[in-house]
PDB file of N, CA and C in Angstrom:
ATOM      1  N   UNK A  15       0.844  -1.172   0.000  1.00  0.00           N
ATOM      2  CA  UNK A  15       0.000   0.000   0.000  1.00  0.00           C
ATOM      3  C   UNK A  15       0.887   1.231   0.000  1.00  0.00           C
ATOM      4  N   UNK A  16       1.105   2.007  -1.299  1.00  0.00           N
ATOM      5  CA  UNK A  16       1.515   2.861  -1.100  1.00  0.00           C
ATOM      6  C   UNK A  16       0.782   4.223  -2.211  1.00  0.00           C
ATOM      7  N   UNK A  17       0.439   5.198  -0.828  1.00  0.00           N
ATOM      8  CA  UNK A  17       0.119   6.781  -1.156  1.00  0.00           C
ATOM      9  C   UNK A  17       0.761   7.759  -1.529  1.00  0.00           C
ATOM     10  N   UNK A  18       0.199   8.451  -2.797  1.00  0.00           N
ATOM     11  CA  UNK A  18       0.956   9.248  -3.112  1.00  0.00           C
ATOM     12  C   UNK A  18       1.104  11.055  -2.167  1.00  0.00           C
ATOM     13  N   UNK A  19       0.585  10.825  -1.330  1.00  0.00           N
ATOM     14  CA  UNK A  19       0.074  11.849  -0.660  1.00  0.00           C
ATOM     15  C   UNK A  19      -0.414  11.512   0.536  1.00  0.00           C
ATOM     16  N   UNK A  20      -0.893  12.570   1.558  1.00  0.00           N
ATOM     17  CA  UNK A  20      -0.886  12.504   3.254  1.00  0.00           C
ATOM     18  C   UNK A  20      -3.021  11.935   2.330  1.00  0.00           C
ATOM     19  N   UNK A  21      -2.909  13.404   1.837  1.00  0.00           N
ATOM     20  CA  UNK A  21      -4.426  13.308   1.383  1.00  0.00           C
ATOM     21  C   UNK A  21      -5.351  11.524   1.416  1.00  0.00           C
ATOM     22  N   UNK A  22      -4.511  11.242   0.085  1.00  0.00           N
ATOM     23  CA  UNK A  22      -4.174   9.916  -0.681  1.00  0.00           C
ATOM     24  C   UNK A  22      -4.651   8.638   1.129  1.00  0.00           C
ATOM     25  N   UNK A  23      -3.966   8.759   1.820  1.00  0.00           N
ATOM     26  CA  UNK A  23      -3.887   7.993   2.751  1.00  0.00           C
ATOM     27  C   UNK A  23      -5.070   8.338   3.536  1.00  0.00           C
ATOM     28  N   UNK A  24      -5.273   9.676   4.341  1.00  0.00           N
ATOM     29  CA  UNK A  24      -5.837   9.521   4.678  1.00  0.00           C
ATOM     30  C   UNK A  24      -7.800   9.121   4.646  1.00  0.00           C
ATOM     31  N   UNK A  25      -7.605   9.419   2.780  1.00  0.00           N
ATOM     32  CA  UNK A  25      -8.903   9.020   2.435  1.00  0.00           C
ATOM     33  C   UNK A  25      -9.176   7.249   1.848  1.00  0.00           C
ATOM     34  N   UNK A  26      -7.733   6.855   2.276  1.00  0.00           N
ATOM     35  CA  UNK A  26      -7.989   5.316   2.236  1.00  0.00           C
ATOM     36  C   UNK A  26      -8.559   4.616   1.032  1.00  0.00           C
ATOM     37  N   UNK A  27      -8.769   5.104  -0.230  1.00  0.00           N
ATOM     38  CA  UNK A  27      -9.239   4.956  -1.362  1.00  0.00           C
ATOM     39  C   UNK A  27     -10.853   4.781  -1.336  1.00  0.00           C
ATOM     40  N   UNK A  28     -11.109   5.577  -0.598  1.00  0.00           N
ATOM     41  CA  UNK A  28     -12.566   6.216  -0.635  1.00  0.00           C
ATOM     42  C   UNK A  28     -13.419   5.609   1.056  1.00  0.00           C
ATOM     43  N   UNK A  29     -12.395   4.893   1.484  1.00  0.00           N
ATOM     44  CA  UNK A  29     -13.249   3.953   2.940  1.00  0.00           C
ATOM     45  C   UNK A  29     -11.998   4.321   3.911  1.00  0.00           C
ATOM     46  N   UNK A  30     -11.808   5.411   3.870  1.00  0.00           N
ATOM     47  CA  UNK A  30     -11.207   6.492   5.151  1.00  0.00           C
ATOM     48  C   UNK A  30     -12.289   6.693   6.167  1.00  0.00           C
ATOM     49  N   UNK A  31     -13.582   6.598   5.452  1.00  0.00           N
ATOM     50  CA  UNK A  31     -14.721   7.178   6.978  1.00  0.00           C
ATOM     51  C   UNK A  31     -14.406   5.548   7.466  1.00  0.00           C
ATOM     52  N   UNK A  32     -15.099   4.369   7.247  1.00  0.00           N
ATOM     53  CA  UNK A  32     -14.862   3.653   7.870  1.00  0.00           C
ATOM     54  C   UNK A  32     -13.534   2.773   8.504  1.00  0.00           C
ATOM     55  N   UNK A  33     -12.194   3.386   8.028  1.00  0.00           N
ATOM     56  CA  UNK A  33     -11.359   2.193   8.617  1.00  0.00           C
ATOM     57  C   UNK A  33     -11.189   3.056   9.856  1.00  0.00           C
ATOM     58  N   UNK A  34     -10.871   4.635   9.616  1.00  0.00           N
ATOM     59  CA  UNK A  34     -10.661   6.067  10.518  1.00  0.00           C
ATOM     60  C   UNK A  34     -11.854   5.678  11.668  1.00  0.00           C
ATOM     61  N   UNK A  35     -12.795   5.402  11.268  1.00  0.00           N
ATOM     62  CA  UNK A  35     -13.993   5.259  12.556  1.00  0.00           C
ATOM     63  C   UNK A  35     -13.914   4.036  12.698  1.00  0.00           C
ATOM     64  N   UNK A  36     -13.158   3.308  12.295  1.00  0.00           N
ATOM     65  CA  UNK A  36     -13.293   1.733  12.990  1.00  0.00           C
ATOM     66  C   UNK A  36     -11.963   1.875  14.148  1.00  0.00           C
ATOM     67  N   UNK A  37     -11.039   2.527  13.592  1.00  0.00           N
ATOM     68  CA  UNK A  37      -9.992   2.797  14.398  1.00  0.00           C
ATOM     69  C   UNK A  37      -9.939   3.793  15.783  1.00  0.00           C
ATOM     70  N   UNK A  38     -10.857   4.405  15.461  1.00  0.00           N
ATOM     71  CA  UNK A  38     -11.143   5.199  16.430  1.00  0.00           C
ATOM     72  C   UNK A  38     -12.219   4.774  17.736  1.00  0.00           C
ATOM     73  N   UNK A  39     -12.862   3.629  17.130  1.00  0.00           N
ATOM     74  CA  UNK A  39     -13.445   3.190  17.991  1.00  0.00           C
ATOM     75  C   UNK A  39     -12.809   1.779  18.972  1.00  0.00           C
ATOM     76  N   UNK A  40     -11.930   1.124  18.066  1.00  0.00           N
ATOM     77  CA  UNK A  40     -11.247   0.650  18.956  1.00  0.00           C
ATOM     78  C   UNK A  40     -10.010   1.159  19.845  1.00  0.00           C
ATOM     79  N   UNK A  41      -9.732   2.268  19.908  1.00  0.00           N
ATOM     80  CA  UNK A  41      -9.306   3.233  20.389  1.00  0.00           C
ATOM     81  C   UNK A  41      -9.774   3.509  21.606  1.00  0.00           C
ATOM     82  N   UNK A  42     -11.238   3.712  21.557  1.00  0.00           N
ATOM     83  CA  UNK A  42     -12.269   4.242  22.295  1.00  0.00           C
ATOM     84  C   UNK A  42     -12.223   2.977  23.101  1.00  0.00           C
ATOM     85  N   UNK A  43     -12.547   2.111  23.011  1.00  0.00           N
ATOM     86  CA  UNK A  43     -13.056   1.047  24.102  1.00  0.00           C
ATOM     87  C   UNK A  43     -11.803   0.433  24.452  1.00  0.00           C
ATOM     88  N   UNK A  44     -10.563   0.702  23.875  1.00  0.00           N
ATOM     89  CA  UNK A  44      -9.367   0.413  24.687  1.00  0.00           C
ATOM     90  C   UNK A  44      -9.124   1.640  26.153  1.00  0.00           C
ATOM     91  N   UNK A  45      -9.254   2.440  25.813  1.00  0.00           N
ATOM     92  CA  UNK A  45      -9.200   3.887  26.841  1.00  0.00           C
ATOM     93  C   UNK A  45     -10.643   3.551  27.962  1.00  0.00           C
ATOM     94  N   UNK A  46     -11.603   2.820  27.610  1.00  0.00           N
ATOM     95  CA  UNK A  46     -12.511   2.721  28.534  1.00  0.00           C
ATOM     96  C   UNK A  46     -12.677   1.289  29.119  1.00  0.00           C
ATOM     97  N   UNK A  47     -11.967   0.391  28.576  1.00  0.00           N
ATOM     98  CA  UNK A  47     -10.847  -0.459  29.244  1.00  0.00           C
ATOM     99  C   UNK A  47     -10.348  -0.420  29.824  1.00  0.00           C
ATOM    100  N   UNK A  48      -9.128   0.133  29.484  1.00  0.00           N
ATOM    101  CA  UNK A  48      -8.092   0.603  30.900  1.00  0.00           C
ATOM    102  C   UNK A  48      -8.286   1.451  31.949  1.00  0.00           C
ATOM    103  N   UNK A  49      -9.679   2.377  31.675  1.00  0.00           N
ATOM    104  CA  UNK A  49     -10.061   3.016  33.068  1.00  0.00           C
ATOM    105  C   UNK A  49     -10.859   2.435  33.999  1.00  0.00           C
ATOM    106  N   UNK A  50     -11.768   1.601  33.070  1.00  0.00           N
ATOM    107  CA  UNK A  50     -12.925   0.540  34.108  1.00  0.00           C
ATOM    108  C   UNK A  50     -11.898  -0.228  34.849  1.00  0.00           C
ATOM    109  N   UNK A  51     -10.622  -0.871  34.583  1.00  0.00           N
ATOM    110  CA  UNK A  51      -9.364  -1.619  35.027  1.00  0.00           C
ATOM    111  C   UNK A  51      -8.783  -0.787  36.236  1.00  0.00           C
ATOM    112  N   UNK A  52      -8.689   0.425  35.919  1.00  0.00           N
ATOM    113  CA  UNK A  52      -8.595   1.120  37.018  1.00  0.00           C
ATOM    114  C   UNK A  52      -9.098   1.850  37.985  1.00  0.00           C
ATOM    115  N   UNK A  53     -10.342   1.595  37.738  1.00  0.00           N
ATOM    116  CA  UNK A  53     -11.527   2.135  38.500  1.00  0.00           C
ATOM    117  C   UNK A  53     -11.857   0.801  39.816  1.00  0.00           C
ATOM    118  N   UNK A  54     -11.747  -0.500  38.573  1.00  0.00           N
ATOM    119  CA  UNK A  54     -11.871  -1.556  39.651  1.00  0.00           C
ATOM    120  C   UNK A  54     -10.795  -1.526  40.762  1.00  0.00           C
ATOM    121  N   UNK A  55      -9.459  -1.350  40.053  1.00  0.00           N
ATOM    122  CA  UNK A  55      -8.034  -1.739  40.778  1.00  0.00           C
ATOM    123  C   UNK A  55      -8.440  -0.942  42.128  1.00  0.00           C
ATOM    124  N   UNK A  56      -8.515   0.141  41.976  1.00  0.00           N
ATOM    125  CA  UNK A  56      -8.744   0.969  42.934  1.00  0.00           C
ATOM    126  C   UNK A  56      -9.562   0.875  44.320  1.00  0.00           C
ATOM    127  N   UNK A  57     -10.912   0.177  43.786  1.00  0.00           N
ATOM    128  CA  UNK A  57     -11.866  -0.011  44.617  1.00  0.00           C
ATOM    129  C   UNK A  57     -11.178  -1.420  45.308  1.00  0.00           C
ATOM    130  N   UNK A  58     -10.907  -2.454  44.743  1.00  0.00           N
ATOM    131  CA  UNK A  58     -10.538  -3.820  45.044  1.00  0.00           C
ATOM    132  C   UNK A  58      -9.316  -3.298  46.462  1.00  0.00           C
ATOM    133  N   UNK A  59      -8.220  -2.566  46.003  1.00  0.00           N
ATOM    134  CA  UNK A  59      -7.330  -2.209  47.385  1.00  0.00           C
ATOM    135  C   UNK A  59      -7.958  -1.645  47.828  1.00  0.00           C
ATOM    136  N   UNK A  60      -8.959  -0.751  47.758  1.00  0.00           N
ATOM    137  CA  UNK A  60      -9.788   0.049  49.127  1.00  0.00           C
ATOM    138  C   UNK A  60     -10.244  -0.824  49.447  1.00  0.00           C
ATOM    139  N   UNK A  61     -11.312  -1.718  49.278  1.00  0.00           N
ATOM    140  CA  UNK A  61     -11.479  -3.012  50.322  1.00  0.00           C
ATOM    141  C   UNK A  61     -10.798  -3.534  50.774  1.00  0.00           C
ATOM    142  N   UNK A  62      -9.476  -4.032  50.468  1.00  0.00           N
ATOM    143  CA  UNK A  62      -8.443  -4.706  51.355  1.00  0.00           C
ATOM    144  C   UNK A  62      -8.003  -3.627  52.183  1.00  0.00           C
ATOM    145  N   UNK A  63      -7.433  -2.380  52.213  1.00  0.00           N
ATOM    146  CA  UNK A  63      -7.274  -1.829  52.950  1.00  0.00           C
ATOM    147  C   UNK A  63      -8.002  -1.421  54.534  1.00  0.00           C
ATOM    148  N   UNK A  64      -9.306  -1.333  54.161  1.00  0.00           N
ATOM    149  CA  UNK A  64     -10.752  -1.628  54.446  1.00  0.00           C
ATOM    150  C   UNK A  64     -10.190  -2.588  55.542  1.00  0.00           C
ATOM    151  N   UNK A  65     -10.496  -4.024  54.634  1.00  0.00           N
ATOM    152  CA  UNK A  65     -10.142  -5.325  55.917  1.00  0.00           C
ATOM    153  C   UNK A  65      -9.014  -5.514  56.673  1.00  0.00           C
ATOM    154  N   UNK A  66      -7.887  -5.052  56.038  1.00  0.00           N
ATOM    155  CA  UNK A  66      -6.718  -4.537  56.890  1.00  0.00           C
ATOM    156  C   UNK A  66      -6.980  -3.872  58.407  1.00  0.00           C
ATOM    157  N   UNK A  67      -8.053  -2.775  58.207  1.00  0.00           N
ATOM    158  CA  UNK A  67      -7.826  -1.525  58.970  1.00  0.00           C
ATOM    159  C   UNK A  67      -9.018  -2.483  60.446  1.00  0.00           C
ATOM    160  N   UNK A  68     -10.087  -3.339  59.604  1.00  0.00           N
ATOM    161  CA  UNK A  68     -11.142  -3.599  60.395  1.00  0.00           C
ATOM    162  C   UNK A  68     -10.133  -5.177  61.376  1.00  0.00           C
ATOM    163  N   UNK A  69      -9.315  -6.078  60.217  1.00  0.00           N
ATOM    164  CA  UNK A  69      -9.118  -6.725  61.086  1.00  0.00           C
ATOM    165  C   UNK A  69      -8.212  -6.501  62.424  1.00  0.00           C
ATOM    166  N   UNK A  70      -7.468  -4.915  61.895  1.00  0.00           N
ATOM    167  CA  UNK A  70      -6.087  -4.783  63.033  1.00  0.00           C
ATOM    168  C   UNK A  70      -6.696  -4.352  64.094  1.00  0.00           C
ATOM    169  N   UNK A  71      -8.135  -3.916  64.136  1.00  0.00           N
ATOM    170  CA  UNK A  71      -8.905  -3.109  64.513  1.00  0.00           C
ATOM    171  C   UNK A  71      -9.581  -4.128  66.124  1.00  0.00           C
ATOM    172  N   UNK A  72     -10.156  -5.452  65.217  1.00  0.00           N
ATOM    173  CA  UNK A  72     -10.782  -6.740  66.057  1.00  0.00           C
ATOM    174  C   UNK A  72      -9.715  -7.024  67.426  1.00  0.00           C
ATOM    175  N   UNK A  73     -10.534  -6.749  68.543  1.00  0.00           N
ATOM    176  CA  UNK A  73      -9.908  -7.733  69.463  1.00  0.00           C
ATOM    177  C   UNK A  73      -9.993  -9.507  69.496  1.00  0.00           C
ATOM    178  N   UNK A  74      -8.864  -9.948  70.178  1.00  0.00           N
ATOM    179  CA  UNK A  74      -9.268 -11.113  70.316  1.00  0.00           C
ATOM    180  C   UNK A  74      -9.977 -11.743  71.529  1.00  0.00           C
TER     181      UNK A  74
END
């Protein structure tokens, strides 16, 4: 595959809207991936921390 131009490329030989919006959407749900990943991560050590704090907390 080769373009003679930025143009050329970026209109993909006429299916630039769709590879550009296919790309962009897996784009998209990679970025909302890795934040749901870190949205969980987050919550998951606040609960352990959580049980940390409650068990140091327990008498015996």
């Amino acid at each position: 595959m080769n373009w003679p131009n930025w143009e050329a490329f970026w209109a993909m030989g006429g299916y630039g809207l769709y590879v550009w919006g296919s790309v962009g959407a897996v784009l998209l749900f990679i970025v909302a991936e890795l934040v749901g990943l870190a949205l969980s991560r987050r919550a998951l050590l606040d609960d352990i921390r959580h049980d940390i704090r409650s068990e140091s907390h327990r008498t015996p």
